[in-house]
Short mmCIF file of C-alpha atoms in Angstrom, two decimals:
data_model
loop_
_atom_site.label_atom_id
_atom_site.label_comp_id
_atom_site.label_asym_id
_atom_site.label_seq_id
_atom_site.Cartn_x
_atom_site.Cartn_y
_atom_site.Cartn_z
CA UNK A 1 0.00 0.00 0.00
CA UNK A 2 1.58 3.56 -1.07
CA UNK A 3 1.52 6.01 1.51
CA UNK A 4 -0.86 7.98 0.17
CA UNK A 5 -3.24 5.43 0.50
CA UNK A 6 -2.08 4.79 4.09
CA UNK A 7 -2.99 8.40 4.74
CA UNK A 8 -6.22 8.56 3.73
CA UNK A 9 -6.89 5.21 5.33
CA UNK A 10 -6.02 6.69 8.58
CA UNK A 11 -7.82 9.84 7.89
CA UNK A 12 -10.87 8.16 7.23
CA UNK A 13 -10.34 6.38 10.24
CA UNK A 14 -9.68 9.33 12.34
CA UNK A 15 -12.96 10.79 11.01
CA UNK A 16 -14.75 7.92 12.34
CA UNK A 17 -13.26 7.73 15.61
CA UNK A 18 -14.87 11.22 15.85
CA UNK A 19 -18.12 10.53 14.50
CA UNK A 20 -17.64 12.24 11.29
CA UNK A 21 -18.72 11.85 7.38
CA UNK A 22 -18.61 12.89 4.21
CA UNK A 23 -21.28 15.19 4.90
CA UNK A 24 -19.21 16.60 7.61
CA UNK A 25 -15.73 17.36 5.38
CA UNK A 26 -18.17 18.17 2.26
CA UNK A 27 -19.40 21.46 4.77
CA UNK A 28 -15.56 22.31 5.60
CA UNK A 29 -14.09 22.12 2.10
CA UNK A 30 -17.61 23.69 0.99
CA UNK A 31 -17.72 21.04 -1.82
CA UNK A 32 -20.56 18.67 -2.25
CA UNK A 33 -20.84 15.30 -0.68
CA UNK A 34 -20.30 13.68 -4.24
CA UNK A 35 -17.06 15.75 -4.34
CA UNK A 36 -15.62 14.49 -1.56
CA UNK A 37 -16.51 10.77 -2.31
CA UNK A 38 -14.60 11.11 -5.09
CA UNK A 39 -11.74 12.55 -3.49
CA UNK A 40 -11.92 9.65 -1.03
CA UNK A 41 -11.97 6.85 -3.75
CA UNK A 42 -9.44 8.83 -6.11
CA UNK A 43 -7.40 9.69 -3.02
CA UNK A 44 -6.39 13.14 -4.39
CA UNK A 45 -6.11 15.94 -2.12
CA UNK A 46 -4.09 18.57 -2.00
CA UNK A 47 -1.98 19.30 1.42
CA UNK A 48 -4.40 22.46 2.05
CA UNK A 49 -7.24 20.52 2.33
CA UNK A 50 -5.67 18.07 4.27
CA UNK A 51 -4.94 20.50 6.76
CA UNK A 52 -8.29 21.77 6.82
CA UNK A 53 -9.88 18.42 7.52
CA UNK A 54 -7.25 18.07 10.32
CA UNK A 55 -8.01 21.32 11.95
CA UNK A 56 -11.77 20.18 12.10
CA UNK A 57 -10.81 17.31 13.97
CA UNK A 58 -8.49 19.08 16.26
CA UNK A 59 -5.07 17.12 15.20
CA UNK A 60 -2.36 18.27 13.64
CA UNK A 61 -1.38 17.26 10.29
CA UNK A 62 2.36 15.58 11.71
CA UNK A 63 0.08 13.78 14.00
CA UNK A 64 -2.22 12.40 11.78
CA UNK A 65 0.92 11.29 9.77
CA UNK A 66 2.23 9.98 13.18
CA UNK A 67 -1.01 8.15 13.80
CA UNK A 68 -0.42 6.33 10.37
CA UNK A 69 2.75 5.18 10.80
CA UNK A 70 1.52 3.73 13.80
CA UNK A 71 -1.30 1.76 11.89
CA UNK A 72 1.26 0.29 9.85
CA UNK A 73 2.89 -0.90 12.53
CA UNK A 74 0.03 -2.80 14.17
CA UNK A 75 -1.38 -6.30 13.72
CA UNK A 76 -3.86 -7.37 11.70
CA UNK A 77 -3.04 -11.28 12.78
CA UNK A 78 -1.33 -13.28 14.69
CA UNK A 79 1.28 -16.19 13.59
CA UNK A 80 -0.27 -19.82 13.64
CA UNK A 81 2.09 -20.37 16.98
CA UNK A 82 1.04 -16.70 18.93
CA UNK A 83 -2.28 -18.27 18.70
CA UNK A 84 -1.98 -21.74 19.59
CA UNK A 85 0.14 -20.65 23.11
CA UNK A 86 -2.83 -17.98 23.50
CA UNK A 87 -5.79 -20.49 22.71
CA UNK A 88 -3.55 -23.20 25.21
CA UNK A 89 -3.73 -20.83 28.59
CA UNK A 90 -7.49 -19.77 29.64
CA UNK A 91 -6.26 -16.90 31.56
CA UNK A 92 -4.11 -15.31 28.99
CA UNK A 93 -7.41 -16.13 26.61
CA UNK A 94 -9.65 -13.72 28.59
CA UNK A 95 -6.54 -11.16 29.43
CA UNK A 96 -6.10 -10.92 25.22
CA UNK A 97 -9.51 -10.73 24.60
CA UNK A 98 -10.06 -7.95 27.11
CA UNK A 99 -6.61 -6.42 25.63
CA UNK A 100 -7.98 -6.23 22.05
CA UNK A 101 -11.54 -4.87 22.97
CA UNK A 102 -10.23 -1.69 24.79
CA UNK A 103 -10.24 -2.57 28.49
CA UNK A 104 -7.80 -0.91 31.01
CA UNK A 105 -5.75 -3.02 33.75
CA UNK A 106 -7.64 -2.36 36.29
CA UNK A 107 -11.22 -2.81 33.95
CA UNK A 108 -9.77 -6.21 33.74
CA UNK A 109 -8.93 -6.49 37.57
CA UNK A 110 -12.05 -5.12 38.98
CA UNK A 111 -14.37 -7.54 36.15
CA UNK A 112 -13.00 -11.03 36.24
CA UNK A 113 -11.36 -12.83 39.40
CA UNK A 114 -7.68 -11.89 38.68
CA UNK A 115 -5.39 -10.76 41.26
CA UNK A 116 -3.24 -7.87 40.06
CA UNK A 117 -0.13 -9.97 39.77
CA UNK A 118 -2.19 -12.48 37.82
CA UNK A 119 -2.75 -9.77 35.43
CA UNK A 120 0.17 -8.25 35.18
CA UNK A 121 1.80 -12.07 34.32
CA UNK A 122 -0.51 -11.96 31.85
CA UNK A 123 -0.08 -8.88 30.51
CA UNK A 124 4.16 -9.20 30.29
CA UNK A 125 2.96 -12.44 27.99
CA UNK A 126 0.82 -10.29 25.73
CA UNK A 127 3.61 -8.09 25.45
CA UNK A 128 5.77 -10.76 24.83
CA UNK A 129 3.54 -11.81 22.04
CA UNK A 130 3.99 -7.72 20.77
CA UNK A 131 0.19 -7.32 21.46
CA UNK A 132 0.17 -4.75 23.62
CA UNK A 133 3.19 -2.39 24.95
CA UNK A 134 3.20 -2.39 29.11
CA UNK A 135 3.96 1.15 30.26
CA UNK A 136 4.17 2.87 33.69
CA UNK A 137 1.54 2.64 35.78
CA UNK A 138 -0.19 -0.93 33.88
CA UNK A 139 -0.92 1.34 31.47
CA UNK A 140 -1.86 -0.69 28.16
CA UNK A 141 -1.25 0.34 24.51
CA UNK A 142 -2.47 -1.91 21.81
CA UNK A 143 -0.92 -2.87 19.20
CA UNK A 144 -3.75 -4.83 16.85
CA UNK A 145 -5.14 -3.19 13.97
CA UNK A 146 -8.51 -1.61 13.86
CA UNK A 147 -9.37 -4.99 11.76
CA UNK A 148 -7.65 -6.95 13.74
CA UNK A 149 -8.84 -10.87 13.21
CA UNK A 150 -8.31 -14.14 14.23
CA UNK A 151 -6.61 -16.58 11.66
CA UNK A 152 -8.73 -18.50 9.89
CA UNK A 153 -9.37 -22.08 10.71
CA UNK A 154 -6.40 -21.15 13.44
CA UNK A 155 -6.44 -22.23 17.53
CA UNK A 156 -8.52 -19.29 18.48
CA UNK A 157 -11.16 -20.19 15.80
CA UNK A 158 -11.18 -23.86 16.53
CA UNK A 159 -11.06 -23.16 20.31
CA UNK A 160 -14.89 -21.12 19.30
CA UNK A 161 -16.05 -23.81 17.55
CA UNK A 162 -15.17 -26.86 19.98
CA UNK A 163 -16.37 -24.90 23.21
CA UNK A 164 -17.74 -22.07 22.70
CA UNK A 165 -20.00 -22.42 19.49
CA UNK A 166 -22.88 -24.42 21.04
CA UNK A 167 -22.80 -22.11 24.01
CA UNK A 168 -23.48 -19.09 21.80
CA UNK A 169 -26.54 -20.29 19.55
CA UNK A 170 -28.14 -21.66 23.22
CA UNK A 171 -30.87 -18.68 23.30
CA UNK A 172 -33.78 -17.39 22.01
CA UNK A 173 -32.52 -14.79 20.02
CA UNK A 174 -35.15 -12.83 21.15
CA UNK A 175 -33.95 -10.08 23.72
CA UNK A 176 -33.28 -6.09 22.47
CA UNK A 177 -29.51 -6.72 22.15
CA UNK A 178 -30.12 -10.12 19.87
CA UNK A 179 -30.89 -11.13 16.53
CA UNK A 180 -30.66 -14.24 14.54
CA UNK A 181 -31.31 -14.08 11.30
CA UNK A 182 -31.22 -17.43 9.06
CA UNK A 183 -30.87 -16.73 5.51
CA UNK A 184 -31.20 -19.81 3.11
CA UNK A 185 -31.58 -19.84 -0.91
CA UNK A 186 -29.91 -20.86 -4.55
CA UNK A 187 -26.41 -18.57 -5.57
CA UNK A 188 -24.21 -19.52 -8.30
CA UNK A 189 -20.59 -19.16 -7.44
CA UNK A 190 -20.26 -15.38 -8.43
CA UNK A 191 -23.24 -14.61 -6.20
CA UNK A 192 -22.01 -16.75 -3.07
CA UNK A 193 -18.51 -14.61 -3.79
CA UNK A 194 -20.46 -11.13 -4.04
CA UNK A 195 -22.21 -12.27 -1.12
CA UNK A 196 -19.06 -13.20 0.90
CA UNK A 197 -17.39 -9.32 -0.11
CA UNK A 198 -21.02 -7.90 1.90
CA UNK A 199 -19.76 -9.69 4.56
CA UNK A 200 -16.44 -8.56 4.59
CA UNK A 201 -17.88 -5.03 3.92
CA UNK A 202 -20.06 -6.03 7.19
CA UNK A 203 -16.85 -6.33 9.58
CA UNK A 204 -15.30 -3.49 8.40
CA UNK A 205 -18.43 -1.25 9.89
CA UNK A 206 -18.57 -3.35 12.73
CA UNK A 207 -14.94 -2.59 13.48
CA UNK A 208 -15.23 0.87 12.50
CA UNK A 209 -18.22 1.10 14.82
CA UNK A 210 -15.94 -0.07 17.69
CA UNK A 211 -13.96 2.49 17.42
CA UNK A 212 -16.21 4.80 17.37
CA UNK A 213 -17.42 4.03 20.70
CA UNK A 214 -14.02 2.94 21.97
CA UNK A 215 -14.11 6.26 24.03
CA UNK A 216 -17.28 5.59 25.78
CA UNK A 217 -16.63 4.51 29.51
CA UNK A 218 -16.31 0.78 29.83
CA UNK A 219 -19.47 0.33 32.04
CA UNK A 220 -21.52 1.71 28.90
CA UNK A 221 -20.71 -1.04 26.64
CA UNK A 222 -20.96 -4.43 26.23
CA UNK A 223 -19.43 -7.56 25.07
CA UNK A 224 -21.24 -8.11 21.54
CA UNK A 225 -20.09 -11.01 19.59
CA UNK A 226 -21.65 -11.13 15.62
CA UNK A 227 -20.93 -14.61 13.60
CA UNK A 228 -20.88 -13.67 9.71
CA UNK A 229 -21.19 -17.13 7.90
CA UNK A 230 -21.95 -18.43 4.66
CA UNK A 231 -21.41 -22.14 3.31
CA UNK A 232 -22.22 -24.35 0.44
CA UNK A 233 -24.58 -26.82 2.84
CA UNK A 234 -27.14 -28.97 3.30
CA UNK A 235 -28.71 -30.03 6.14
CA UNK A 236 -28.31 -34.10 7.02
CA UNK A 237 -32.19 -34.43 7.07
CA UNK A 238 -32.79 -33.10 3.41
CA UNK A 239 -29.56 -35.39 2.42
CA UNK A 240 -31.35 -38.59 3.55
CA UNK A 241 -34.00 -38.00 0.86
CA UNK A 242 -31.87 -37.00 -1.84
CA UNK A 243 -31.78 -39.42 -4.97
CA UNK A 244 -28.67 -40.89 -5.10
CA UNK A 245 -28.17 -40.93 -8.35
CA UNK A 246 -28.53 -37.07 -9.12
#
C-alpha cells in the first residue's frame, strides 16, 4: 500500500473515531458530498485541504501522519504459533480478549477474578507476544489493527467452535440486544462470492463502529459477539431424501 493510501486510510479512520462523514468534510471544504466521495476513492487531495480536515478534527497534520505510521505498525493477525500458546492458557485467553476490545488493567482487575499480579503475568505475555506495549503505571497500549482478526481455521477459531460455538446459539434470540437471522436460498458461485465481499464489507463497519465508541466509559458497553457465515450446505435431514443418483 503507497503512503498515500495509508494516509487517507487513517484519515478516514480518524474521522470515524470522531463521528464524522462525508457530509461533515463536504461542509468544511464547501464542496458537495459527491465531491468528496470522489476525493476519497481517487485519493487526491491537496496538502491544504488536508490540513483543513485536520483542523476540524483538532489534530495536527504531523500527527495524523504519526497516527499512520503507527497503523502500519500494528497487527492485523497473529502467527499460527502466537495463537496456539494464546488459545492453550485460559487466563491469557480472557486477558487478550479484554486487551484487544479496549479494556484498562484495572477494567480487567475489577471484572474477572484476577489478582493484580495475575494480570500483570498476563499482561508481560501479551507483550511478549507484541500485542500490547506495558507502560508505567499498567498502562496498556495496543498494538492490533482496527481490523484486527483471528486466523482462519487457526487455535482461536477452533477453540470457538469446539467450546464455545454451542454455548453461543443456546438462546432465544429474542432479547433487544439479539438477533438471529437465518438466511437460506440458490447462488451460483459469483453470487455466493459477491455475497461473501457484503460480509467482509459487514466487519469493516462493525470494526469501525468499535472504534467509534471505543471512548465511551467501559461500564456503557458491552461484550457483543456477531458470527458472519456463509457455506455451500445442506442439512443431514434433506440429504437422507436425496436421490442418489442425481
Amino acid at each position: 500500500m503507497s503512503q498515500a493510501s495509508s494516509l487517507i486510510k487513517t484519515l478516514k479512520r480518524q474521522l470515524r473515531a470522531q463521528g464524522k462523514t462525508y457530509a461533515d468534510v463536504a461542509q468544511w471544504l464547501a464542496l458537495s458530498e459527491a465531491s468528496v466521495k470522489r476525493l476519497f476513492a481517487e485519493q487526491h487531495f491537496t496538502l491544504a485541504r488536508l490540513e483543513c480536515i485536520c483542523d476540524q478534527l483538532n489534530i495536527e497534520f504531523v500527527e495524523l501522519v504519526q497516527a499512520m505510521q503507527n497503523d502500519e505498525q500494528r497487527l492485523q493477525q497473529l502467527t499460527q504459533a502466537q495463537e496456539q500458546s494464546i488459545a492453550d492458557d485460559r487466563e491469557l485467553f480472557l486477558v487478550a480478549v479484554c486487551v484487544i476490545n479496549g479494556y484498562s488493567f484495572n477494567e480487567i482487575h475489577h471484572q474477572y477474578q484476577l489478582s493484580e499480579a495475575e494480570c500483570t503475568q498476563q499482561l508481560v505475555k501479551l507483550e511478549r507476544l507484541k500485542l500490547i506495549d506495558l507502560l508505567p503505571g499498567n498502562r496498556i497500549r495496543r498494538r492490533v489493527a482496527a481490523n484486527f482478526r483471528w486466523r482462519p481455521g487457526g487455535p482461536i477459531q477452533c477453540f470457538f467452535q469446539q467450546y464455545l460455538a454451542s454455548e453461543f446459539f443456546r438462546s432465544r434470540f429474542d432479547s433487544d440486544s439479539e438477533k438471529l437471522m437465518v438466511l437460506n436460498g440458490l447462488l451460483s458461485p459469483a453470487g455466493n462470492e459477491e455475497w461473501q465481499q457484503t460480509m467482509q464489507r459487514l466487519a469493516k463497519e462493525f470494526h469501525a463502529l468499535c472504534e467509534r465508541e471505543s471512548s465511551l466509559p467501559i461500564h456503557k458497553r458491552f461484550g457483543t459477539t456477531s458470527v458472519l457465515a456463509v457455506r455451500q450446505w445442506q442439512s443431514v435431514l434433506f440429504k437422507e431424501y436425496a436421490r442418489v443418483d442425481r
